[in-house]
PDB file of C-alpha atoms in Angstrom:
ATOM      1  CA  UNK A  26     -10.724   5.740  67.107  1.00 64.00           C
ATOM      2  CA  UNK A  27     -10.282   9.156  65.510  1.00 69.00           C
ATOM      3  CA  UNK A  28      -7.637   7.784  63.151  1.00 77.00           C
ATOM      4  CA  UNK A  29     -10.039   5.021  62.054  1.00 80.00           C
ATOM      5  CA  UNK A  30     -12.740   7.622  61.272  1.00 81.00           C
ATOM      6  CA  UNK A  31     -10.216   9.693  59.286  1.00 83.00           C
ATOM      7  CA  UNK A  32      -9.152   6.589  57.393  1.00 83.00           C
ATOM      8  CA  UNK A  33     -12.762   5.654  56.590  1.00 83.00           C
ATOM      9  CA  UNK A  34     -13.450   9.246  55.440  1.00 80.00           C
ATOM     10  CA  UNK A  35     -10.500   9.071  53.078  1.00 76.00           C
ATOM     11  CA  UNK A  36     -11.653   5.733  51.718  1.00 79.00           C
ATOM     12  CA  UNK A  37     -15.159   7.074  51.089  1.00 78.00           C
ATOM     13  CA  UNK A  38     -13.761  10.192  49.338  1.00 72.00           C
ATOM     14  CA  UNK A  39     -11.546   8.033  47.148  1.00 74.00           C
ATOM     15  CA  UNK A  40     -14.494   5.774  46.317  1.00 73.00           C
ATOM     16  CA  UNK A  41     -16.556   8.814  45.278  1.00 72.00           C
ATOM     17  CA  UNK A  42     -13.691  10.152  43.165  1.00 66.00           C
ATOM     18  CA  UNK A  43     -13.081  13.110  45.469  1.00 56.00           C
ATOM     19  CA  UNK A  44      -9.529  12.699  46.605  1.00 58.00           C
ATOM     20  CA  UNK A  45      -8.052  14.879  49.263  1.00 58.00           C
ATOM     21  CA  UNK A  46      -5.630  17.626  48.307  1.00 60.00           C
ATOM     22  CA  UNK A  47      -3.758  19.685  50.904  1.00 60.00           C
ATOM     23  CA  UNK A  48      -4.751  23.355  51.332  1.00 61.00           C
ATOM     24  CA  UNK A  49      -2.972  25.745  49.017  1.00 60.00           C
ATOM     25  CA  UNK A  50      -2.280  23.131  46.359  1.00 60.00           C
ATOM     26  CA  UNK A  51      -3.947  23.754  43.054  1.00 60.00           C
ATOM     27  CA  UNK A  52      -5.507  20.527  41.966  1.00 58.00           C
ATOM     28  CA  UNK A  53      -7.415  20.072  38.757  1.00 63.00           C
ATOM     29  CA  UNK A  54      -8.830  16.690  37.944  1.00 61.00           C
ATOM     30  CA  UNK A  55      -7.360  15.041  34.869  1.00 63.00           C
ATOM     31  CA  UNK A  56      -9.867  14.659  32.076  1.00 67.00           C
ATOM     32  CA  UNK A  57      -9.309  11.526  30.046  1.00 66.00           C
ATOM     33  CA  UNK A  58     -10.427  12.099  26.490  1.00 66.00           C
ATOM     34  CA  UNK A  59     -10.544   9.271  24.058  1.00 63.00           C
ATOM     35  CA  UNK A  60      -9.824   9.999  20.444  1.00 62.00           C
ATOM     36  CA  UNK A  61     -11.056   7.784  17.700  1.00 62.00           C
ATOM     37  CA  UNK A  62      -7.655   7.920  15.983  1.00 66.00           C
ATOM     38  CA  UNK A  63      -6.919   5.011  13.705  1.00 68.00           C
ATOM     39  CA  UNK A  64     -10.051   3.121  14.623  1.00 76.00           C
ATOM     40  CA  UNK A  65     -12.537   5.862  13.813  1.00 81.00           C
ATOM     41  CA  UNK A  66     -14.972   5.646  10.912  1.00 85.00           C
ATOM     42  CA  UNK A  67     -13.175   8.321   8.870  1.00 83.00           C
ATOM     43  CA  UNK A  68      -9.818   6.567   9.304  1.00 82.00           C
ATOM     44  CA  UNK A  69     -11.343   3.232   8.262  1.00 84.00           C
ATOM     45  CA  UNK A  70     -12.927   4.889   5.207  1.00 88.00           C
ATOM     46  CA  UNK A  71      -9.623   6.432   4.119  1.00 88.00           C
ATOM     47  CA  UNK A  72      -7.807   3.146   4.685  1.00 86.00           C
ATOM     48  CA  UNK A  73     -10.367   1.371   2.496  1.00 89.00           C
ATOM     49  CA  UNK A  74      -9.999   4.002  -0.220  1.00 93.00           C
ATOM     50  CA  UNK A  75      -6.213   3.768   0.000  1.00 94.00           C
ATOM     51  CA  UNK A  76      -6.143   0.099  -1.026  1.00 95.00           C
ATOM     52  CA  UNK A  77      -7.218   0.694  -4.660  1.00 96.00           C
ATOM     53  CA  UNK A  78      -4.826   3.649  -4.701  1.00 96.00           C
ATOM     54  CA  UNK A  79      -1.998   1.363  -3.541  1.00 96.00           C
ATOM     55  CA  UNK A  80      -2.892  -1.100  -6.316  1.00 97.00           C
ATOM     56  CA  UNK A  81      -2.758   1.736  -8.854  1.00 97.00           C
ATOM     57  CA  UNK A  82       0.618   2.811  -7.440  1.00 96.00           C
ATOM     58  CA  UNK A  83       1.903  -0.715  -8.066  1.00 96.00           C
ATOM     59  CA  UNK A  84       0.705  -0.603 -11.672  1.00 96.00           C
ATOM     60  CA  UNK A  85       2.228   2.842 -12.131  1.00 96.00           C
ATOM     61  CA  UNK A  86       5.514   1.654 -10.642  1.00 96.00           C
ATOM     62  CA  UNK A  87       5.672  -1.187 -13.171  1.00 95.00           C
ATOM     63  CA  UNK A  88       5.068   1.202 -16.069  1.00 95.00           C
ATOM     64  CA  UNK A  89       7.700   3.617 -14.741  1.00 95.00           C
ATOM     65  CA  UNK A  90      10.223   0.803 -14.248  1.00 95.00           C
ATOM     66  CA  UNK A  91       9.698  -0.510 -17.776  1.00 93.00           C
ATOM     67  CA  UNK A  92       9.935   2.976 -19.228  1.00 94.00           C
ATOM     68  CA  UNK A  93      13.140   3.704 -17.296  1.00 93.00           C
ATOM     69  CA  UNK A  94      14.766   0.425 -18.339  1.00 91.00           C
ATOM     70  CA  UNK A  95      13.709   1.000 -21.941  1.00 90.00           C
ATOM     71  CA  UNK A  96      15.133   4.536 -21.863  1.00 91.00           C
ATOM     72  CA  UNK A  97      18.451   3.262 -20.502  1.00 91.00           C
ATOM     73  CA  UNK A  98      18.967   0.038 -22.450  1.00 87.00           C
ATOM     74  CA  UNK A  99      16.613   0.308 -25.406  1.00 86.00           C
ATOM     75  CA  UNK A 100      14.567  -2.477 -26.963  1.00 85.00           C
ATOM     76  CA  UNK A 101      16.213  -5.879 -26.372  1.00 80.00           C
ATOM     77  CA  UNK A 102      17.177  -7.600 -29.574  1.00 77.00           C
ATOM     78  CA  UNK A 103      16.092 -11.014 -30.633  1.00 70.00           C
ATOM     79  CA  UNK A 104      12.876 -12.100 -29.145  1.00 63.00           C
ATOM     80  CA  UNK A 105      10.949 -11.608 -25.999  1.00 74.00           C
ATOM     81  CA  UNK A 106      10.710  -7.929 -25.124  1.00 79.00           C
ATOM     82  CA  UNK A 107       8.910  -8.503 -21.838  1.00 81.00           C
ATOM     83  CA  UNK A 108      10.153 -11.847 -20.604  1.00 81.00           C
ATOM     84  CA  UNK A 109      13.857 -11.265 -21.178  1.00 80.00           C
ATOM     85  CA  UNK A 110      13.849  -8.266 -18.840  1.00 85.00           C
ATOM     86  CA  UNK A 111      10.981  -9.239 -16.537  1.00 87.00           C
ATOM     87  CA  UNK A 112      13.151  -9.850 -13.462  1.00 87.00           C
ATOM     88  CA  UNK A 113      14.938  -6.513 -13.786  1.00 89.00           C
ATOM     89  CA  UNK A 114      11.687  -4.667 -14.442  1.00 91.00           C
ATOM     90  CA  UNK A 115       9.898  -6.359 -11.549  1.00 92.00           C
ATOM     91  CA  UNK A 116      12.692  -5.675  -9.074  1.00 94.00           C
ATOM     92  CA  UNK A 117      12.944  -2.054 -10.114  1.00 95.00           C
ATOM     93  CA  UNK A 118       9.149  -1.722  -9.957  1.00 96.00           C
ATOM     94  CA  UNK A 119       9.066  -3.144  -6.435  1.00 96.00           C
ATOM     95  CA  UNK A 120      11.592  -0.554  -5.306  1.00 95.00           C
ATOM     96  CA  UNK A 121       9.687   2.261  -7.023  1.00 95.00           C
ATOM     97  CA  UNK A 122       6.401   0.996  -5.588  1.00 95.00           C
ATOM     98  CA  UNK A 123       7.817   0.870  -2.071  1.00 94.00           C
ATOM     99  CA  UNK A 124       9.229   4.387  -2.422  1.00 94.00           C
ATOM    100  CA  UNK A 125       5.938   5.755  -3.766  1.00 93.00           C
ATOM    101  CA  UNK A 126       4.046   4.156  -0.875  1.00 92.00           C
ATOM    102  CA  UNK A 127       6.427   5.790   1.594  1.00 93.00           C
ATOM    103  CA  UNK A 128       6.110   9.175  -0.106  1.00 94.00           C
ATOM    104  CA  UNK A 129       2.312   9.189   0.045  1.00 92.00           C
ATOM    105  CA  UNK A 130       2.379   7.660   3.553  1.00 90.00           C
ATOM    106  CA  UNK A 131       0.808   4.325   2.702  1.00 91.00           C
ATOM    107  CA  UNK A 132       2.831   2.441   5.275  1.00 87.00           C
ATOM    108  CA  UNK A 133       0.497  -0.199   6.599  1.00 90.00           C
ATOM    109  CA  UNK A 134       1.234  -3.802   5.759  1.00 92.00           C
ATOM    110  CA  UNK A 135      -2.027  -4.137   3.824  1.00 93.00           C
ATOM    111  CA  UNK A 136      -1.252  -1.111   1.660  1.00 94.00           C
ATOM    112  CA  UNK A 137       2.277  -2.279   0.844  1.00 94.00           C
ATOM    113  CA  UNK A 138       1.054  -5.815   0.058  1.00 95.00           C
ATOM    114  CA  UNK A 139      -1.671  -4.465  -2.256  1.00 96.00           C
ATOM    115  CA  UNK A 140       0.955  -2.295  -3.955  1.00 96.00           C
ATOM    116  CA  UNK A 141       3.146  -5.370  -4.513  1.00 95.00           C
ATOM    117  CA  UNK A 142       0.120  -7.202  -5.939  1.00 96.00           C
ATOM    118  CA  UNK A 143      -0.446  -4.250  -8.294  1.00 96.00           C
ATOM    119  CA  UNK A 144       3.178  -4.461  -9.386  1.00 96.00           C
ATOM    120  CA  UNK A 145       2.806  -8.188 -10.042  1.00 94.00           C
ATOM    121  CA  UNK A 146      -0.355  -7.696 -12.066  1.00 95.00           C
ATOM    122  CA  UNK A 147       1.403  -4.973 -14.045  1.00 94.00           C
ATOM    123  CA  UNK A 148       4.332  -7.284 -14.742  1.00 92.00           C
ATOM    124  CA  UNK A 149       2.166 -10.152 -15.935  1.00 91.00           C
ATOM    125  CA  UNK A 150      -0.671  -8.312 -17.695  1.00 92.00           C
ATOM    126  CA  UNK A 151       0.664  -5.011 -19.049  1.00 93.00           C
ATOM    127  CA  UNK A 152       0.974  -6.503 -22.519  1.00 92.00           C
ATOM    128  CA  UNK A 153      -2.821  -6.969 -22.608  1.00 93.00           C
ATOM    129  CA  UNK A 154      -3.225  -3.205 -22.382  1.00 94.00           C
ATOM    130  CA  UNK A 155      -0.600  -2.765 -25.098  1.00 94.00           C
ATOM    131  CA  UNK A 156      -2.692  -4.992 -27.398  1.00 95.00           C
ATOM    132  CA  UNK A 157      -5.811  -2.927 -26.655  1.00 95.00           C
ATOM    133  CA  UNK A 158      -4.251   0.544 -26.946  1.00 96.00           C
ATOM    134  CA  UNK A 159      -1.070   0.308 -29.017  1.00 96.00           C
ATOM    135  CA  UNK A 160      -1.207   3.964 -30.130  1.00 96.00           C
ATOM    136  CA  UNK A 161      -1.153   5.204 -26.550  1.00 96.00           C
ATOM    137  CA  UNK A 162       1.754   2.984 -25.555  1.00 95.00           C
ATOM    138  CA  UNK A 163       3.623   3.905 -28.758  1.00 95.00           C
ATOM    139  CA  UNK A 164       3.608   7.538 -27.619  1.00 96.00           C
ATOM    140  CA  UNK A 165       5.402   6.641 -24.381  1.00 94.00           C
ATOM    141  CA  UNK A 166       7.425   3.517 -25.160  1.00 93.00           C
ATOM    142  CA  UNK A 167       8.004   3.967 -28.876  1.00 92.00           C
ATOM    143  CA  UNK A 168       6.686   2.043 -31.874  1.00 93.00           C
ATOM    144  CA  UNK A 169       9.557  -0.475 -31.907  1.00 90.00           C
ATOM    145  CA  UNK A 170       8.777  -1.635 -28.357  1.00 91.00           C
ATOM    146  CA  UNK A 171       5.032  -1.781 -29.034  1.00 92.00           C
ATOM    147  CA  UNK A 172       5.550  -3.771 -32.250  1.00 91.00           C
ATOM    148  CA  UNK A 173       7.825  -6.220 -30.414  1.00 89.00           C
ATOM    149  CA  UNK A 174       5.227  -6.667 -27.637  1.00 90.00           C
ATOM    150  CA  UNK A 175       2.429  -7.186 -30.157  1.00 91.00           C
ATOM    151  CA  UNK A 176       4.491  -9.741 -32.068  1.00 88.00           C
ATOM    152  CA  UNK A 177       5.661 -11.798 -29.077  1.00 85.00           C
ATOM    153  CA  UNK A 178       2.698 -11.901 -26.683  1.00 87.00           C
ATOM    154  CA  UNK A 179      -0.811 -13.309 -26.676  1.00 87.00           C
ATOM    155  CA  UNK A 180      -3.416 -10.543 -26.267  1.00 89.00           C
ATOM    156  CA  UNK A 181      -5.760 -12.589 -24.070  1.00 89.00           C
ATOM    157  CA  UNK A 182      -3.359 -14.511 -21.849  1.00 88.00           C
ATOM    158  CA  UNK A 183      -1.375 -13.523 -18.808  1.00 86.00           C
ATOM    159  CA  UNK A 184       2.354 -13.522 -19.386  1.00 82.00           C
ATOM    160  CA  UNK A 185       3.540 -17.084 -18.701  1.00 75.00           C
ATOM    161  CA  UNK A 186      -0.081 -18.226 -18.969  1.00 67.00           C
ATOM    162  CA  UNK A 187       0.980 -20.876 -21.480  1.00 55.00           C
ATOM    163  CA  UNK A 188       2.992 -22.484 -18.676  1.00 53.00           C
ATOM    164  CA  UNK A 189      -0.098 -22.648 -16.491  1.00 59.00           C
ATOM    165  CA  UNK A 190      -2.021 -24.427 -19.237  1.00 60.00           C
ATOM    166  CA  UNK A 191       0.563 -27.230 -19.302  1.00 57.00           C
ATOM    167  CA  UNK A 192       0.323 -27.975 -15.569  1.00 55.00           C
ATOM    168  CA  UNK A 193      -1.436 -31.259 -14.766  1.00 59.00           C
ATOM    169  CA  UNK A 194      -4.679 -30.768 -12.909  1.00 54.00           C
TER     170      UNK A 194
END
């Protein structure tokens, strides 16, 4: 009967959270602390702020890619300045955008996707900014490139927008 009383005492101590430790053993209860971490309000705020920053990184990557290609190969002759090199510019911009996101630690899927969307918008709508501020773009890209963009693109239509107008609705 004594063993049953000892067993019941142990069960009651365990139920109360007071477990038995042998004499001479230092026993400190483990404190479980919960951190807010990635789900805290500050983390959510910074994640929300990082999305427009990721979009801006995508736009910046497109400008850097076009500038780098222009510096290496110059203004393409005969026609479309933007459309003839769009695939090369877009691919290079995607790589630059991904690298910039990794450098500034924007590694979540949402941030990378928003950066890719920014790159796409830059690829298809950068010429609209060139039409609105040709002097600024002439300082970076040169007057020959700006004149070619102004001559070959529509200032109020997304690049390849004329193809969208022809689609049957």
